[in-house]
Short mmCIF file of C-alpha atoms in Angstrom, two decimals:
data_model
loop_
_atom_site.label_atom_id
_atom_site.label_comp_id
_atom_site.label_asym_id
_atom_site.label_seq_id
_atom_site.Cartn_x
_atom_site.Cartn_y
_atom_site.Cartn_z
CA MET A 172 4.03 35.74 -2.01
CA LEU A 173 3.02 38.62 0.11
CA LYS A 174 5.35 41.47 0.56
CA THR A 175 5.79 43.25 3.48
CA LYS A 176 7.85 46.33 4.37
CA ARG A 177 10.94 44.40 3.96
CA GLN A 178 10.55 41.01 4.02
CA HIS A 179 8.70 38.39 1.83
CA ILE A 180 6.32 35.92 3.48
CA PHE A 181 5.84 32.77 1.66
CA ILE A 182 2.80 30.47 2.10
CA PRO A 183 3.41 27.61 3.36
CA ALA A 184 5.65 29.02 5.63
CA PHE A 185 8.26 26.00 5.48
CA ILE A 186 9.00 26.92 1.93
CA LYS A 187 12.33 29.16 1.83
CA PRO A 188 12.67 32.07 -0.85
CA LEU A 189 15.06 31.44 -3.55
CA GLY A 190 18.78 32.05 -2.70
CA VAL A 191 18.42 31.67 0.92
CA LYS A 192 20.33 28.98 2.20
CA HIS A 193 19.13 25.89 4.11
CA GLU A 194 20.46 25.36 7.41
CA ALA A 195 22.14 22.08 7.83
CA GLY A 196 19.57 20.17 9.72
CA SER A 197 16.38 21.33 8.15
CA GLN A 198 16.75 20.61 4.63
CA ASN A 199 16.04 16.78 5.30
CA GLN A 200 13.09 17.32 7.77
CA PHE A 201 10.51 15.70 5.90
CA ALA A 202 12.59 13.08 4.13
CA GLN A 203 12.05 9.57 4.41
CA PRO A 204 14.34 7.53 6.60
CA GLN A 205 16.78 5.56 4.40
CA SER A 206 16.26 2.04 6.34
CA ASP A 207 13.30 0.29 6.26
CA ILE A 208 12.61 -1.96 9.35
CA LEU A 209 10.14 -3.95 7.39
CA GLN A 210 12.26 -4.85 4.43
CA PRO A 211 13.47 -7.94 5.83
CA LEU A 212 9.68 -9.10 6.19
CA ARG A 213 9.02 -8.17 2.60
CA ASN A 214 12.08 -10.25 1.37
CA TRP A 215 10.81 -13.18 3.54
CA LEU A 216 7.16 -13.05 1.97
CA ASP A 217 8.46 -12.54 -1.67
CA LYS A 218 10.57 -15.60 -1.43
CA LEU A 219 7.97 -17.62 0.20
CA GLU A 220 7.13 -20.50 -2.28
CA VAL A 221 3.99 -22.49 -2.65
CA GLN A 222 4.97 -26.21 -2.52
CA ASN A 223 1.81 -27.60 -0.80
CA ARG A 224 -1.74 -28.09 -1.84
CA LYS A 225 -3.12 -27.26 1.53
CA PHE A 226 -0.98 -24.18 1.85
CA ALA A 227 -1.97 -23.02 -1.42
CA HIS A 228 -5.71 -23.48 -0.38
CA PHE A 229 -5.36 -21.63 2.54
CA ILE A 230 -3.32 -18.99 1.27
CA ALA A 231 -6.19 -17.99 -1.51
CA LYS A 232 -8.84 -18.33 0.95
CA LEU A 233 -6.97 -15.93 3.66
CA ILE A 234 -6.00 -13.15 1.27
CA PRO A 235 -9.19 -11.63 -0.63
CA ALA A 236 -9.23 -10.96 -4.14
CA GLN A 237 -10.25 -7.52 -3.78
CA CYS A 238 -10.56 -4.81 -0.80
CA PRO A 239 -13.25 -5.92 1.83
CA PHE A 240 -13.33 -2.42 3.14
CA GLU A 241 -14.34 -0.69 -0.30
CA ARG A 242 -17.94 0.29 -0.18
CA ASP A 243 -20.78 2.63 -1.62
CA LEU A 244 -22.88 4.08 1.01
CA MET A 245 -26.73 3.80 -0.48
CA LEU A 246 -29.37 5.74 1.16
CA PHE A 247 -33.08 5.53 -0.62
CA GLY A 248 -31.35 3.81 -3.54
CA ARG A 249 -28.92 6.77 -4.06
CA LYS A 250 -25.33 6.44 -3.54
CA ILE A 251 -24.41 9.22 -0.70
CA ALA A 252 -20.57 8.34 -0.04
CA HIS A 253 -17.91 6.07 -1.45
CA ILE A 254 -15.41 4.28 0.97
CA PRO A 255 -12.03 3.99 -0.96
CA PRO A 256 -9.99 0.74 -0.86
CA MET A 257 -7.80 0.80 2.00
CA CYS A 258 -5.67 -2.03 1.46
CA LYS A 259 -2.96 -0.43 -0.34
CA LEU A 260 -2.19 1.19 2.96
CA ASN A 261 -1.03 -1.93 4.28
CA PRO A 262 2.90 -2.06 3.84
CA PHE A 263 2.73 -5.58 3.03
CA TYR A 264 0.05 -5.28 0.07
CA GLU A 265 2.32 -5.89 -2.55
CA GLN A 266 3.74 -8.99 -1.15
CA PHE A 267 0.16 -10.62 0.04
CA VAL A 268 -1.08 -10.09 -3.46
CA GLY A 269 2.20 -11.85 -5.04
CA LEU A 270 1.78 -14.38 -2.44
CA ARG A 271 -2.09 -15.37 -3.28
CA PHE A 272 -0.96 -14.92 -6.97
CA ARG A 273 1.78 -17.85 -6.56
CA ALA A 274 -0.59 -19.65 -4.60
CA LEU A 275 -3.24 -19.87 -7.28
CA CYS A 276 -0.53 -20.28 -9.78
CA TYR A 277 0.39 -23.44 -7.94
CA LEU A 278 -2.86 -24.97 -7.94
CA VAL A 279 -3.72 -24.33 -11.51
CA ASP A 280 -0.29 -25.29 -12.88
CA GLN A 281 1.07 -28.28 -10.32
CA CYS A 282 -2.44 -29.52 -8.94
CA GLY A 283 -4.61 -28.73 -12.05
CA GLU A 284 -7.56 -27.68 -10.25
CA ASP A 285 -10.36 -24.87 -11.23
CA ILE A 286 -9.67 -21.74 -9.04
CA GLN A 287 -12.52 -19.90 -10.50
CA SER A 288 -14.27 -20.28 -6.89
CA TYR A 289 -11.21 -18.15 -5.36
CA CYS A 290 -11.95 -15.08 -7.85
#
């Protein structure tokens, strides 16, 4: 906090000093919206049941076991940079991972198949 002649300056500027009342419209300025427009699709993906061997194979092949974007950039045998996994930025990441897990469980439990090729 910087002090000038009669005013306090807070850095960052959007933080209000203690004791100052917030205006009604600005207090939820950075809050997340209450309704999620993607929630119905998330619910549908969560409720999707795997009951077909071909569908289970398709899901297991389609959804990768780990993020394909994560990389180590090497130059002359030395790591110069790391690209972090970007999959968690996908709003349906948890649903896709759950769907892949259900597909693999179906292949093992119901079909009795070996799923090591998908891991």
